[in-house]
Amino acid sequence: MVSHSSRIELSQSALKANINFLRKKIGTDVRISCVVKANAYGHGISCYVPMAEKCGIDHFSVASGFEAEEVLEVCKPETRIMIMGILYDRDIPWAIENGIEFYVFNVERMQRVIEIARELGIPARIHLEAETGANRTGLTFQETGKCLTLIKKNSAHVEFEGLCTHFAGAETFANDFKIQKQYRTFNEFYALCKKRKVLPKMRHLASSAAALSFAKSRYEMVRVGVAQYGFWPSPDVYYHHLSANGKNSEKALRRIFSWKTDVMDVRKVSEGEFIGYGTAYQATRDMTIAVMPLGYSNGYPRGLSNRGHVLIKGKKAPITGLINMNLFMVDVSHIPDVQPGEEVVLIGRQGNGTINVASFTQTTQLVNQEMMSRLPQAIPRKAVR
Ligand SMILES: *Cc1c(COP(=O)(O)O)cnc(C)c1O
């Protein structure tokens, strides 16, 4: 097979460490659903899902029917898949036939799903999403009542897998007043289910931040995204963990992901010459420059022009000039004997050097997720030890 311009390696041992840490922290009686939307936050669904299954994960959450199909293609037959977002009407029969769980957030959808399930003779596995304050998707109290009536009347056609909601900003402790209110509201929805005697198999509200820092919200399942990939959701959550455990640091969560390429060419540039487009970089001395075979069209942010670094022979090589569509150049004057074909680390570790995603974005964790989730699907992903 012809090689791509870069490659991503995923560490099975780092993932195992992360899942073990989460299990210990969250408790073994709480199910962990791994959120693998956005191509597993850029890690690559088809490579990542079997790796997570090896760590004992049997439930995956995605944002769309399309992503659910990607998981379905690579997961074990008994693994559960849950769609938290868009499932088009025309894809409902496909979801039901494949045992895929999905959110219901309006009454018309509930009615349609029951009709289709009855026609197929296969029960639909649904989760009722409650509106508790995020004002994205979710059923009001009244609508939930209607759905519960429909479920009760059609119990042969519906598996009531879960009652759920989503916290709007649990990673920032200044939002606590809002999160607590959502939590109380959610419990009222559950009380309604109890009153109607239509109980879900599971309650789930917590994403990584709440799963790590708001123990009461864990219930029967948590939907863990960013933490499984080795990122603390926010400094708030990290320091909450440290103070709760009397620790000064915690290294249990490890980055799974390395992004690599190879030097495409090496050349000498004389003092006064310009490197790449325009006048973005002028050599202030005689330099040795290595050419990288990828650019912004391959997910390497253009914003790193004249700013970022890559690792070659374990040393940092600064970017010189603009990130082009498919190329960029780095200064290797201080690194002896760099040859074409030399391994380059774009994100990850090499020798004593490290480049992490945060150094790419120099800002919040949320931006980290943005950066990762934009890495093109075309970059090959491979599991390593
Ligand atoms: C993305 C998402 C999650 C996971 O969030 P993290 O903060 O990455 O853990 C959980 N639930 C829903 C509904 C989501 O959209």
XYZ file of C-alpha atoms and ligand atoms in Angstrom:
400
model
C 0.000 0.000 0.000
C 1.270 3.464 -0.877
C 2.232 5.523 2.180
C 0.336 8.554 3.432
C 2.245 11.751 4.274
C 1.971 11.120 8.034
C 0.773 8.459 10.492
C -0.824 8.205 13.919
C 0.116 5.580 16.491
C -2.135 4.685 19.424
C -0.634 3.177 22.552
C -2.536 0.170 23.891
C -0.686 0.317 27.227
C -1.542 4.011 27.727
C -5.201 3.322 26.985
C -5.208 0.420 29.421
C -3.719 2.652 32.106
C -6.412 5.286 31.465
C -9.303 2.841 31.568
C -7.929 1.217 34.736
C -7.598 4.618 36.366
C -11.158 5.558 35.382
C -12.538 2.227 36.638
C -10.829 2.690 39.970
C -11.961 6.281 40.280
C -15.535 5.792 39.082
C -16.209 2.394 40.660
C -16.538 -0.999 39.046
C -20.333 -1.106 39.340
C -20.750 1.884 37.008
C -20.710 1.107 33.295
C -18.317 3.166 31.194
C -19.519 4.166 27.750
C -16.566 5.378 25.680
C -17.530 8.425 23.664
C -15.971 7.986 20.217
C -17.699 10.783 18.322
C -15.602 12.888 15.931
C -13.623 9.851 14.796
C -12.784 9.044 18.431
C -11.620 12.630 19.043
C -9.293 12.250 16.075
C -7.802 8.957 17.261
C -9.629 6.988 14.556
C -12.751 4.905 15.274
C -11.691 1.771 13.429
C -8.360 1.496 15.238
C -9.566 2.760 18.619
C -12.739 0.731 19.183
C -11.082 -2.718 19.151
C -8.332 -1.343 21.433
C -10.945 -0.181 23.945
C -12.748 -3.532 23.708
C -9.459 -5.178 24.717
C -9.648 -3.089 27.898
C -13.109 -4.465 28.627
C -15.230 -1.652 27.199
C -18.563 -2.898 25.814
C -20.455 0.352 25.197
C -19.658 3.198 22.800
C -21.396 6.559 22.316
C -21.405 8.442 19.037
C -22.965 11.634 17.712
C -24.605 10.323 14.539
C -25.961 7.313 12.694
C -23.013 7.630 10.345
C -20.517 7.250 13.186
C -22.543 4.366 14.646
C -22.087 2.521 11.371
C -18.318 3.059 11.561
C -18.266 1.505 15.035
C -20.560 -1.328 13.956
C -18.121 -2.299 11.208
C -15.284 -2.962 13.658
C -16.853 -3.854 17.031
C -17.677 -7.222 18.579
C -21.245 -8.476 18.016
C -22.178 -8.063 21.695
C -20.846 -4.485 21.976
C -23.486 -1.792 22.412
C -23.533 1.402 20.360
C -25.527 4.497 21.373
C -26.333 7.468 19.122
C -26.593 10.678 21.176
C -27.342 12.980 18.243
C -28.604 12.820 14.682
C -30.354 9.710 13.373
C -32.404 10.456 10.268
C -35.911 9.024 9.988
C -34.904 6.877 7.020
C -32.134 5.270 9.101
C -34.347 4.270 12.042
C -35.074 0.777 10.631
C -31.329 0.219 10.156
C -30.665 1.235 13.772
C -33.382 -1.057 15.135
C -32.309 -4.019 13.011
C -28.722 -3.645 14.212
C -29.630 -3.286 17.881
C -28.256 0.238 17.976
C -29.409 2.371 20.891
C -30.411 5.954 20.242
C -31.702 9.057 21.973
C -35.333 10.108 21.657
C -35.862 13.809 22.274
C -39.314 14.483 20.916
C -42.685 12.785 21.115
C -43.169 12.420 17.331
C -39.909 10.478 17.164
C -41.131 8.166 19.959
C -44.350 7.456 18.029
C -42.530 6.828 14.755
C -39.991 4.534 16.392
C -42.739 2.415 17.916
C -44.488 2.094 14.550
C -41.288 1.016 12.827
C -40.343 -1.414 15.602
C -43.800 -2.976 15.418
C -43.500 -3.429 11.647
C -40.035 -4.960 11.985
C -41.007 -7.125 14.922
C -37.823 -6.029 16.710
C -37.889 -3.841 19.814
C -36.159 -0.455 19.538
C -33.487 0.286 22.161
C -34.123 3.860 23.177
C -32.879 6.421 25.672
C -35.152 9.269 26.695
C -33.198 12.495 26.853
C -34.489 14.942 29.449
C -34.256 18.710 29.068
C -32.633 19.844 32.293
C -31.151 23.188 31.360
C -28.722 22.788 28.470
C -31.413 23.772 25.971
C -29.953 21.770 23.151
C -32.059 18.637 22.691
C -34.271 17.018 25.296
C -37.849 16.303 26.349
C -39.764 18.586 28.665
C -41.436 17.094 31.702
C -44.768 16.937 29.893
C -43.298 15.351 26.782
C -41.507 12.800 28.928
C -44.861 11.891 30.467
C -46.266 11.299 26.985
C -43.296 9.167 25.980
C -43.595 7.087 29.147
C -47.249 6.414 28.325
C -46.264 5.311 24.833
C -43.513 3.058 26.190
C -45.877 1.483 28.693
C -48.526 0.779 26.046
C -45.980 -0.621 23.610
C -43.609 -2.420 25.918
C -43.177 -5.269 23.403
C -41.701 -2.829 20.884
C -39.452 -0.688 23.065
C -36.508 -1.434 25.318
C -36.261 1.547 27.679
C -32.469 1.439 27.957
C -31.833 4.755 29.587
C -32.949 8.067 30.986
C -30.311 10.681 30.334
C -29.325 14.303 30.075
C -26.168 16.313 29.476
C -24.552 18.800 31.860
C -23.824 22.138 30.267
C -20.314 22.834 31.509
C -19.477 20.497 34.414
C -15.741 21.018 33.770
C -15.889 24.594 35.095
C -16.659 24.787 38.804
C -18.053 28.308 38.477
C -20.952 26.583 36.685
C -21.719 24.490 39.753
C -24.965 26.332 40.576
C -26.228 25.396 37.116
C -24.960 21.806 37.223
C -26.583 21.195 40.620
C -29.859 22.531 39.296
C -29.660 20.222 36.270
C -28.927 17.309 38.607
C -31.995 18.067 40.759
C -34.168 18.481 37.669
C -32.934 15.162 36.290
C -33.941 13.450 39.511
C -37.457 14.832 39.090
C -37.628 13.171 35.685
C -36.563 9.907 37.265
C -39.210 10.340 39.968
C -41.762 10.694 37.184
C -40.623 7.369 35.680
C -40.986 5.766 39.100
C -44.433 7.230 39.600
C -45.517 5.886 36.218
C -43.791 2.572 36.938
C -41.835 2.759 33.681
C -38.226 2.472 34.725
C -35.155 2.819 32.513
C -32.434 0.183 32.796
C -29.874 2.944 33.361
C -29.546 6.600 34.240
C -26.638 8.474 32.683
C -25.698 12.146 32.771
C -22.006 12.410 33.496
C -19.364 13.092 30.864
C -15.663 13.023 31.865
C -15.773 16.063 34.144
C -18.796 14.989 36.194
C -17.671 11.345 36.217
C -14.374 12.437 37.781
C -15.542 15.173 40.119
C -19.274 14.769 40.876
C -19.629 11.252 42.285
C -23.385 11.399 42.902
C -24.033 11.953 39.202
C -22.493 8.649 38.093
C -25.565 6.454 38.591
C -25.509 3.343 36.375
C -23.409 4.654 33.481
C -21.045 7.504 32.589
C -20.213 8.743 29.107
C -16.492 9.328 29.117
C -14.929 11.211 26.238
C -11.814 13.283 26.676
C -10.489 11.558 29.841
C -10.110 8.113 28.215
C -7.759 9.718 25.679
C -5.587 10.911 28.545
C -6.679 14.522 28.954
C -8.011 16.039 32.149
C -11.244 17.848 31.218
C -10.067 21.073 32.871
C -7.699 22.397 35.547
C -10.719 22.541 37.910
C -11.275 18.795 37.622
C -7.561 18.029 37.883
C -7.029 20.046 41.071
C -10.251 18.689 42.558
C -8.814 15.209 42.078
C -5.455 16.180 43.602
C -6.999 17.769 46.653
C -9.453 14.899 47.176
C -6.523 12.467 47.112
C -3.944 14.540 48.980
C -1.577 14.436 46.016
C 0.745 16.996 44.452
C 0.494 15.539 40.983
C -1.245 12.730 39.161
C 0.249 11.032 36.148
C -2.323 8.265 35.810
C -3.909 9.666 32.664
C -1.610 9.183 29.705
C -1.750 10.426 26.132
C -2.500 7.599 23.755
C -1.681 9.313 20.589
C 1.524 10.094 18.613
C 1.602 11.761 15.230
C 4.622 11.107 13.062
C 6.076 11.747 9.650
C 9.504 11.601 7.972
C 11.922 14.198 6.660
C 11.202 14.637 2.944
C 14.354 16.541 2.051
C 17.216 18.500 3.612
C 18.845 21.602 2.148
C 21.243 24.439 2.910
C 19.930 28.001 2.948
C 22.352 30.941 2.946
C 22.072 33.983 5.172
C 19.637 36.512 3.682
C 17.607 33.963 1.682
C 13.873 33.590 2.249
C 12.302 30.257 3.124
C 8.971 29.347 1.490
C 6.258 31.768 0.423
C 6.723 35.515 0.578
C 8.939 37.099 3.174
C 7.602 35.237 6.199
C 11.046 33.913 7.123
C 14.465 35.283 6.210
C 17.544 33.301 7.178
C 19.605 35.352 9.629
C 22.574 33.003 9.172
C 23.544 30.036 7.002
C 21.042 27.337 7.921
C 20.163 23.700 7.341
C 16.453 23.211 6.648
C 14.417 19.994 6.675
C 11.265 19.768 4.549
C 8.138 18.146 6.044
C 5.762 16.361 3.642
C 2.502 17.666 5.128
C 0.674 20.934 5.710
C -2.617 22.498 6.722
C -4.642 20.264 4.386
C -3.336 17.323 6.425
C -4.460 18.747 9.747
C -1.271 20.605 10.700
C -2.546 24.030 11.844
C -1.473 26.966 9.698
C -1.405 29.032 12.883
C 1.867 27.336 13.785
C 3.640 29.174 10.952
C 6.923 30.560 12.344
C 5.937 29.323 15.826
C 5.670 25.577 16.338
C 8.274 22.854 16.654
C 8.720 19.265 15.586
C 11.043 16.660 17.115
C 13.938 15.211 15.141
C 16.514 12.982 16.898
C 14.768 13.925 20.166
C 15.501 17.647 19.640
C 13.138 20.507 18.904
C 13.335 21.867 15.362
C 11.546 25.240 15.007
C 9.211 25.879 12.097
C 10.593 28.390 9.599
C 8.067 30.311 7.523
C 4.466 29.503 6.672
C 2.715 26.157 6.902
C 1.789 25.462 3.264
C -1.047 23.285 2.036
C 1.153 20.196 1.823
C 4.604 21.225 3.058
C 6.456 23.116 5.743
C 10.072 23.660 6.663
C 11.957 23.418 9.968
C 15.381 24.562 11.102
C 17.729 21.648 11.825
C 20.979 23.646 11.854
C 21.591 22.560 15.477
C 20.822 18.866 14.857
C 23.739 17.007 13.274
C 23.398 14.700 10.294
C 19.662 14.883 9.531
C 18.903 12.831 6.413
C 15.798 12.432 4.248
C 13.677 9.631 5.737
C 14.568 10.539 9.344
C 11.590 10.047 11.694
C 9.824 13.246 12.778
C 7.450 13.485 15.744
C 4.745 16.123 15.303
C 2.897 15.259 18.507
C 4.243 12.895 21.128
C 7.599 11.841 22.502
C 10.978 11.187 20.940
C 14.096 10.662 23.050
C 13.923 13.244 25.830
C 11.696 15.578 23.809
C 7.930 15.939 24.057
C 5.428 17.929 22.039
C 1.926 17.810 23.456
C -1.370 18.920 21.965
C -1.545 21.832 24.395
C 1.653 23.264 22.958
C -0.146 23.299 19.633
C -3.023 25.342 20.848
C -1.473 27.183 23.823
C -4.938 27.620 25.186
C -7.824 25.650 26.688
C -8.509 21.908 26.725
C -11.551 22.487 24.561
C -9.320 23.795 21.849
C -7.228 20.625 22.243
C -10.286 18.601 21.362
C -10.930 20.821 18.389
C -7.396 20.361 17.119
C -7.485 16.567 17.535
C -10.935 16.045 16.083
C -9.869 17.855 12.927
C -7.073 15.436 12.092
C -8.095 14.031 8.708
C -9.644 10.601 8.597
C -7.245 9.758 5.763
C -4.217 9.665 8.085
C -3.581 5.986 8.855
C -3.918 4.946 12.524
C -2.076 1.994 13.993
C -2.170 0.356 17.429
C 1.221 -0.027 19.101
C 2.166 -1.516 22.446
C -19.131 14.701 23.916
C -20.142 14.204 24.866
C -19.746 13.506 26.021
C -18.298 13.306 26.411
O -17.757 14.521 26.855
P -16.264 14.612 27.476
O -16.230 15.925 28.134
O -15.327 14.531 26.318
O -16.108 13.474 28.407
C -20.751 12.997 26.830
N -22.063 13.177 26.534
C -22.464 13.857 25.441
C -23.925 14.018 25.174
C -21.527 14.399 24.573
O -21.930 15.076 23.502
